[in-house]
């Protein structure tokens, strides 16, 4: 696989097109030891591109953690609504990016955005049992009957039998703040599970995918690259221990 030098530099060094142009003009880029002019073809498996004398490291795929705000749709494109891809900073944009797993428009929190379809499949397939953890504000009181239904596997109004899920009360005031852990991700699943138990979701935020928590430093609408060791945590099938909780 080959790609244009500008594209290679943009992806590897997270530079904008104008920054790459400037670096080329300033003679700061070399390809296999020769000054680069721009427009050359680069084979990432063989060629060495340096910026300011330092080799650039190109990755085939990109993985981003977005703290999704309310009012944004989890789609690649939408003619009317703002999408999660509209929130991706220019330096991370590349063809083929998509949100791996959807959150409802009003749900907030952790969305993984990637161009790696295979990774997304491994994370989302119910067969792989990767946990998805949420904080939910439920109207009214938390009941043991609800906890039992979640733990057994709720039967939704359309007859779908959910996989067993965990629910834990975090705080009971006028409404109940709970943590819910699922191993599947059907359309509106938590809202429909709550409805099946006679309750209603007022607020919903995804806080964890597998063993990786949403970065508390990310403000709503912000996004950052996921490190390689964090990526492996996402595919962890065991529940993280409490000391790993941020
Ligand atoms: N369950 C829901 O109901 N909505 C989401 O966005 C995610 C899980």
mmCIF file of C-alpha atoms and ligand atoms in Angstrom:
data_model
loop_
_atom_site.group_PDB
_atom_site.id
_atom_site.type_symbol
_atom_site.label_atom_id
_atom_site.label_comp_id
_atom_site.label_asym_id
_atom_site.label_seq_id
_atom_site.Cartn_x
_atom_site.Cartn_y
_atom_site.Cartn_z
ATOM 1 C CA UNK A 1 0.000 0.000 0.000
ATOM 2 C CA UNK A 2 1.309 3.414 -0.971
ATOM 3 C CA UNK A 3 0.147 6.899 -0.058
ATOM 4 C CA UNK A 4 1.121 10.434 -0.935
ATOM 5 C CA UNK A 5 3.878 11.931 1.190
ATOM 6 C CA UNK A 6 1.616 14.781 2.350
ATOM 7 C CA UNK A 7 -1.009 12.324 3.540
ATOM 8 C CA UNK A 8 1.607 10.179 5.276
ATOM 9 C CA UNK A 9 3.032 13.217 7.107
ATOM 10 C CA UNK A 10 -0.423 14.496 8.000
ATOM 11 C CA UNK A 11 -1.438 11.186 9.563
ATOM 12 C CA UNK A 12 1.871 10.338 11.210
ATOM 13 C CA UNK A 13 2.723 13.793 12.572
ATOM 14 C CA UNK A 14 -0.903 14.993 13.009
ATOM 15 C CA UNK A 15 -0.191 18.052 10.894
ATOM 16 C CA UNK A 16 -2.647 20.055 8.835
ATOM 17 C CA UNK A 17 -2.200 20.403 5.068
ATOM 18 C CA UNK A 18 -0.855 23.928 5.430
ATOM 19 C CA UNK A 19 1.612 22.849 8.126
ATOM 20 C CA UNK A 20 2.906 20.060 5.856
ATOM 21 C CA UNK A 21 3.246 22.464 2.922
ATOM 22 C CA UNK A 22 5.211 24.835 5.146
ATOM 23 C CA UNK A 23 7.463 22.008 6.426
ATOM 24 C CA UNK A 24 8.190 20.946 2.814
ATOM 25 C CA UNK A 25 8.930 24.541 1.795
ATOM 26 C CA UNK A 26 11.259 24.911 4.778
ATOM 27 C CA UNK A 27 13.086 21.714 3.667
ATOM 28 C CA UNK A 28 12.330 19.938 6.945
ATOM 29 C CA UNK A 29 11.073 16.690 5.395
ATOM 30 C CA UNK A 30 13.195 13.867 3.952
ATOM 31 C CA UNK A 31 12.200 10.626 2.245
ATOM 32 C CA UNK A 32 14.791 7.855 2.566
ATOM 33 C CA UNK A 33 17.462 10.454 3.306
ATOM 34 C CA UNK A 34 16.632 12.708 0.311
ATOM 35 C CA UNK A 35 14.982 16.088 0.648
ATOM 36 C CA UNK A 36 11.273 15.655 -0.123
ATOM 37 C CA UNK A 37 9.526 17.953 -2.635
ATOM 38 C CA UNK A 38 5.947 16.823 -2.051
ATOM 39 C CA UNK A 39 3.776 14.508 -4.120
ATOM 40 C CA UNK A 40 6.096 11.490 -3.716
ATOM 41 C CA UNK A 41 4.552 8.057 -3.072
ATOM 42 C CA UNK A 42 5.395 6.479 0.280
ATOM 43 C CA UNK A 43 5.280 2.779 1.106
ATOM 44 C CA UNK A 44 4.908 2.716 4.922
ATOM 45 C CA UNK A 45 6.396 -0.811 5.105
ATOM 46 C CA UNK A 46 9.667 0.248 3.439
ATOM 47 C CA UNK A 47 10.197 3.981 3.299
ATOM 48 C CA UNK A 48 11.542 6.239 6.043
ATOM 49 C CA UNK A 49 10.136 9.742 6.258
ATOM 50 C CA UNK A 50 11.783 12.182 8.664
ATOM 51 C CA UNK A 51 10.570 15.534 9.911
ATOM 52 C CA UNK A 52 13.322 17.723 11.356
ATOM 53 C CA UNK A 53 15.589 14.660 11.229
ATOM 54 C CA UNK A 54 13.238 12.458 13.325
ATOM 55 C CA UNK A 55 11.557 9.437 11.724
ATOM 56 C CA UNK A 56 7.772 9.627 11.584
ATOM 57 C CA UNK A 57 5.824 6.653 12.800
ATOM 58 C CA UNK A 58 2.752 5.914 10.696
ATOM 59 C CA UNK A 59 -0.107 3.793 12.012
ATOM 60 C CA UNK A 60 -2.533 2.048 9.719
ATOM 61 C CA UNK A 61 -5.517 2.827 11.939
ATOM 62 C CA UNK A 62 -6.540 5.530 14.332
ATOM 63 C CA UNK A 63 -8.569 5.143 17.548
ATOM 64 C CA UNK A 64 -10.130 8.159 19.225
ATOM 65 C CA UNK A 65 -11.934 8.597 22.523
ATOM 66 C CA UNK A 66 -14.699 11.185 22.263
ATOM 67 C CA UNK A 67 -16.666 12.567 25.186
ATOM 68 C CA UNK A 68 -19.925 12.916 23.302
ATOM 69 C CA UNK A 69 -22.115 15.831 24.346
ATOM 70 C CA UNK A 70 -25.907 15.841 24.181
ATOM 71 C CA UNK A 71 -27.605 16.721 20.892
ATOM 72 C CA UNK A 72 -25.029 15.097 18.598
ATOM 73 C CA UNK A 73 -25.861 11.986 16.578
ATOM 74 C CA UNK A 74 -23.634 8.893 16.409
ATOM 75 C CA UNK A 75 -23.469 8.719 12.635
ATOM 76 C CA UNK A 76 -20.837 9.327 10.005
ATOM 77 C CA UNK A 77 -22.999 11.911 8.245
ATOM 78 C CA UNK A 78 -26.402 13.486 8.633
ATOM 79 C CA UNK A 79 -28.021 16.133 6.455
ATOM 80 C CA UNK A 80 -29.569 18.016 9.400
ATOM 81 C CA UNK A 81 -27.852 17.052 12.648
ATOM 82 C CA UNK A 82 -24.331 17.536 13.963
ATOM 83 C CA UNK A 83 -22.538 14.186 14.050
ATOM 84 C CA UNK A 84 -19.778 12.801 16.265
ATOM 85 C CA UNK A 85 -17.438 12.981 13.240
ATOM 86 C CA UNK A 86 -18.001 16.753 13.051
ATOM 87 C CA UNK A 87 -16.325 16.915 16.485
ATOM 88 C CA UNK A 88 -13.121 15.178 15.346
ATOM 89 C CA UNK A 89 -10.253 17.711 15.076
ATOM 90 C CA UNK A 90 -8.791 18.171 11.601
ATOM 91 C CA UNK A 91 -5.469 16.489 12.433
ATOM 92 C CA UNK A 92 -7.223 13.192 13.233
ATOM 93 C CA UNK A 93 -9.519 13.133 10.207
ATOM 94 C CA UNK A 94 -9.011 10.453 7.592
ATOM 95 C CA UNK A 95 -11.258 8.514 5.230
ATOM 96 C CA UNK A 96 -13.210 5.621 6.723
ATOM 97 C CA UNK A 97 -13.687 6.999 10.250
ATOM 98 C CA UNK A 98 -16.890 5.890 11.974
ATOM 99 C CA UNK A 99 -18.290 5.650 15.511
ATOM 100 C CA UNK A 100 -17.913 2.084 16.804
ATOM 101 C CA UNK A 101 -21.208 1.633 18.597
ATOM 102 C CA UNK A 102 -23.926 4.210 18.782
ATOM 103 C CA UNK A 103 -25.177 6.348 21.617
ATOM 104 C CA UNK A 104 -28.592 7.991 21.417
ATOM 105 C CA UNK A 105 -28.644 11.686 20.556
ATOM 106 C CA UNK A 106 -29.265 12.634 24.198
ATOM 107 C CA UNK A 107 -26.785 10.134 25.699
ATOM 108 C CA UNK A 108 -23.364 11.506 26.609
ATOM 109 C CA UNK A 109 -19.940 9.979 27.225
ATOM 110 C CA UNK A 110 -17.460 7.572 25.693
ATOM 111 C CA UNK A 111 -17.668 6.982 21.945
ATOM 112 C CA UNK A 112 -14.835 5.200 20.169
ATOM 113 C CA UNK A 113 -14.176 6.582 16.700
ATOM 114 C CA UNK A 114 -11.946 4.558 14.432
ATOM 115 C CA UNK A 115 -11.291 3.429 10.866
ATOM 116 C CA UNK A 116 -10.583 -0.155 12.026
ATOM 117 C CA UNK A 117 -13.671 -2.228 11.246
ATOM 118 C CA UNK A 118 -12.177 -5.431 12.596
ATOM 119 C CA UNK A 119 -11.429 -3.895 15.997
ATOM 120 C CA UNK A 120 -14.935 -2.389 16.162
ATOM 121 C CA UNK A 121 -16.445 -5.776 15.407
ATOM 122 C CA UNK A 122 -14.441 -7.450 18.184
ATOM 123 C CA UNK A 123 -15.512 -4.777 20.637
ATOM 124 C CA UNK A 124 -19.193 -4.763 19.728
ATOM 125 C CA UNK A 125 -19.972 -8.405 19.077
ATOM 126 C CA UNK A 126 -21.973 -9.827 22.038
ATOM 127 C CA UNK A 127 -19.953 -13.040 21.577
ATOM 128 C CA UNK A 128 -16.856 -11.265 22.902
ATOM 129 C CA UNK A 129 -18.540 -10.072 26.137
ATOM 130 C CA UNK A 130 -16.843 -6.672 26.214
ATOM 131 C CA UNK A 131 -18.534 -4.669 28.978
ATOM 132 C CA UNK A 132 -20.101 -1.270 28.415
ATOM 133 C CA UNK A 133 -20.699 0.681 31.638
ATOM 134 C CA UNK A 134 -23.119 3.578 32.019
ATOM 135 C CA UNK A 135 -24.270 5.983 34.692
ATOM 136 C CA UNK A 136 -28.008 6.549 34.511
ATOM 137 C CA UNK A 137 -30.380 8.813 36.356
ATOM 138 C CA UNK A 138 -33.649 6.927 36.720
ATOM 139 C CA UNK A 139 -36.958 8.619 37.522
ATOM 140 C CA UNK A 140 -38.043 7.759 41.050
ATOM 141 C CA UNK A 141 -36.708 5.041 43.288
ATOM 142 C CA UNK A 142 -34.358 2.164 42.647
ATOM 143 C CA UNK A 143 -35.986 -1.128 43.626
ATOM 144 C CA UNK A 144 -34.653 -4.605 44.338
ATOM 145 C CA UNK A 145 -37.217 -5.926 41.828
ATOM 146 C CA UNK A 146 -35.462 -3.868 39.127
ATOM 147 C CA UNK A 147 -32.039 -5.174 40.186
ATOM 148 C CA UNK A 148 -33.361 -8.741 40.004
ATOM 149 C CA UNK A 149 -34.815 -8.203 36.522
ATOM 150 C CA UNK A 150 -31.540 -6.692 35.261
ATOM 151 C CA UNK A 151 -29.528 -9.543 36.742
ATOM 152 C CA UNK A 152 -31.795 -12.202 35.260
ATOM 153 C CA UNK A 153 -31.959 -10.457 31.885
ATOM 154 C CA UNK A 154 -34.856 -8.083 31.232
ATOM 155 C CA UNK A 155 -37.526 -9.033 28.741
ATOM 156 C CA UNK A 156 -38.185 -5.949 26.615
ATOM 157 C CA UNK A 157 -41.647 -4.897 25.472
ATOM 158 C CA UNK A 158 -41.007 -6.440 22.016
ATOM 159 C CA UNK A 159 -40.231 -9.785 23.706
ATOM 160 C CA UNK A 160 -36.414 -9.570 23.326
ATOM 161 C CA UNK A 161 -34.642 -11.363 26.168
ATOM 162 C CA UNK A 162 -31.607 -9.294 27.200
ATOM 163 C CA UNK A 163 -28.398 -10.850 28.441
ATOM 164 C CA UNK A 164 -27.960 -10.590 32.211
ATOM 165 C CA UNK A 165 -26.764 -7.097 33.206
ATOM 166 C CA UNK A 166 -25.555 -5.507 36.445
ATOM 167 C CA UNK A 167 -27.128 -2.507 38.117
ATOM 168 C CA UNK A 168 -25.866 -0.809 41.261
ATOM 169 C CA UNK A 169 -27.346 2.112 43.169
ATOM 170 C CA UNK A 170 -24.889 5.017 43.432
ATOM 171 C CA UNK A 171 -27.140 7.616 45.034
ATOM 172 C CA UNK A 172 -30.828 7.836 45.863
ATOM 173 C CA UNK A 173 -32.290 11.314 46.088
ATOM 174 C CA UNK A 174 -35.562 12.285 44.437
ATOM 175 C CA UNK A 175 -34.336 10.112 41.532
ATOM 176 C CA UNK A 176 -31.902 7.199 41.515
ATOM 177 C CA UNK A 177 -28.363 7.492 40.141
ATOM 178 C CA UNK A 178 -27.248 3.993 39.139
ATOM 179 C CA UNK A 179 -24.383 2.269 37.356
ATOM 180 C CA UNK A 180 -25.386 -0.249 34.706
ATOM 181 C CA UNK A 181 -23.035 -2.727 33.040
ATOM 182 C CA UNK A 182 -24.103 -4.432 29.792
ATOM 183 C CA UNK A 183 -22.411 -6.954 27.538
ATOM 184 C CA UNK A 184 -24.476 -6.119 24.466
ATOM 185 C CA UNK A 185 -25.690 -2.956 22.791
ATOM 186 C CA UNK A 186 -29.150 -3.071 21.275
ATOM 187 C CA UNK A 187 -30.964 0.040 20.064
ATOM 188 C CA UNK A 188 -32.075 2.192 23.065
ATOM 189 C CA UNK A 189 -31.229 -0.780 25.232
ATOM 190 C CA UNK A 190 -30.992 0.865 28.653
ATOM 191 C CA UNK A 191 -34.020 3.067 28.047
ATOM 192 C CA UNK A 192 -36.000 -0.012 26.998
ATOM 193 C CA UNK A 193 -34.717 -2.076 29.937
ATOM 194 C CA UNK A 194 -35.753 0.675 32.337
ATOM 195 C CA UNK A 195 -39.177 0.869 30.662
ATOM 196 C CA UNK A 196 -39.570 -2.901 31.016
ATOM 197 C CA UNK A 197 -39.055 -2.420 34.773
ATOM 198 C CA UNK A 198 -41.596 0.426 34.934
ATOM 199 C CA UNK A 199 -38.951 3.158 35.175
ATOM 200 C CA UNK A 200 -37.609 5.914 32.900
ATOM 201 C CA UNK A 201 -34.101 7.130 32.058
ATOM 202 C CA UNK A 202 -33.660 10.862 32.647
ATOM 203 C CA UNK A 203 -29.915 11.086 31.937
ATOM 204 C CA UNK A 204 -27.493 8.566 30.486
ATOM 205 C CA UNK A 205 -23.707 8.638 30.168
ATOM 206 C CA UNK A 206 -21.332 5.897 28.985
ATOM 207 C CA UNK A 207 -18.321 5.823 31.273
ATOM 208 C CA UNK A 208 -16.389 2.726 30.232
ATOM 209 C CA UNK A 209 -15.734 0.413 27.278
ATOM 210 C CA UNK A 210 -14.198 -2.897 28.354
ATOM 211 C CA UNK A 211 -11.461 -1.981 30.831
ATOM 212 C CA UNK A 212 -10.991 1.590 29.573
ATOM 213 C CA UNK A 213 -12.702 4.473 31.378
ATOM 214 C CA UNK A 214 -13.709 7.751 29.768
ATOM 215 C CA UNK A 215 -10.819 10.151 30.415
ATOM 216 C CA UNK A 216 -12.030 12.583 33.109
ATOM 217 C CA UNK A 217 -9.852 15.295 31.498
ATOM 218 C CA UNK A 218 -11.985 15.275 28.332
ATOM 219 C CA UNK A 219 -14.643 17.961 28.380
ATOM 220 C CA UNK A 220 -17.925 17.290 26.497
ATOM 221 C CA UNK A 221 -17.174 17.499 22.775
ATOM 222 C CA UNK A 222 -13.431 16.863 23.224
ATOM 223 C CA UNK A 223 -11.563 13.943 21.788
ATOM 224 C CA UNK A 224 -8.101 12.424 22.114
ATOM 225 C CA UNK A 225 -6.159 9.561 20.609
ATOM 226 C CA UNK A 226 -6.293 6.205 22.423
ATOM 227 C CA UNK A 227 -2.856 4.776 23.233
ATOM 228 C CA UNK A 228 -1.944 1.250 22.198
ATOM 229 C CA UNK A 229 -1.969 -0.120 25.767
ATOM 230 C CA UNK A 230 -5.383 1.473 26.338
ATOM 231 C CA UNK A 231 -6.690 -0.178 23.197
ATOM 232 C CA UNK A 232 -5.898 -3.590 24.622
ATOM 233 C CA UNK A 233 -7.813 -2.628 27.782
ATOM 234 C CA UNK A 234 -10.955 -2.068 25.710
ATOM 235 C CA UNK A 235 -10.990 -5.706 24.655
ATOM 236 C CA UNK A 236 -10.599 -6.905 28.257
ATOM 237 C CA UNK A 237 -13.546 -9.081 29.135
ATOM 238 C CA UNK A 238 -13.117 -8.962 32.914
ATOM 239 C CA UNK A 239 -14.529 -6.157 35.054
ATOM 240 C CA UNK A 240 -11.734 -3.734 36.064
ATOM 241 C CA UNK A 241 -10.822 -3.853 39.760
ATOM 242 C CA UNK A 242 -11.989 -0.890 41.898
ATOM 243 C CA UNK A 243 -8.441 0.556 42.175
ATOM 244 C CA UNK A 244 -8.420 0.885 38.383
ATOM 245 C CA UNK A 245 -11.458 3.149 38.561
ATOM 246 C CA UNK A 246 -10.458 6.811 37.997
HETATM 247 N N1 LIG B 1 -28.771 2.451 25.963
HETATM 248 C C1 LIG B 1 -29.626 3.424 25.578
HETATM 249 O O1 LIG B 1 -30.824 3.359 25.827
HETATM 250 N N2 LIG B 1 -29.109 4.473 24.914
HETATM 251 C C2 LIG B 1 -27.798 4.611 24.649
HETATM 252 O O2 LIG B 1 -27.393 5.611 24.063
HETATM 253 C C3 LIG B 1 -26.927 3.587 25.057
HETATM 254 C C4 LIG B 1 -27.434 2.508 25.714
#
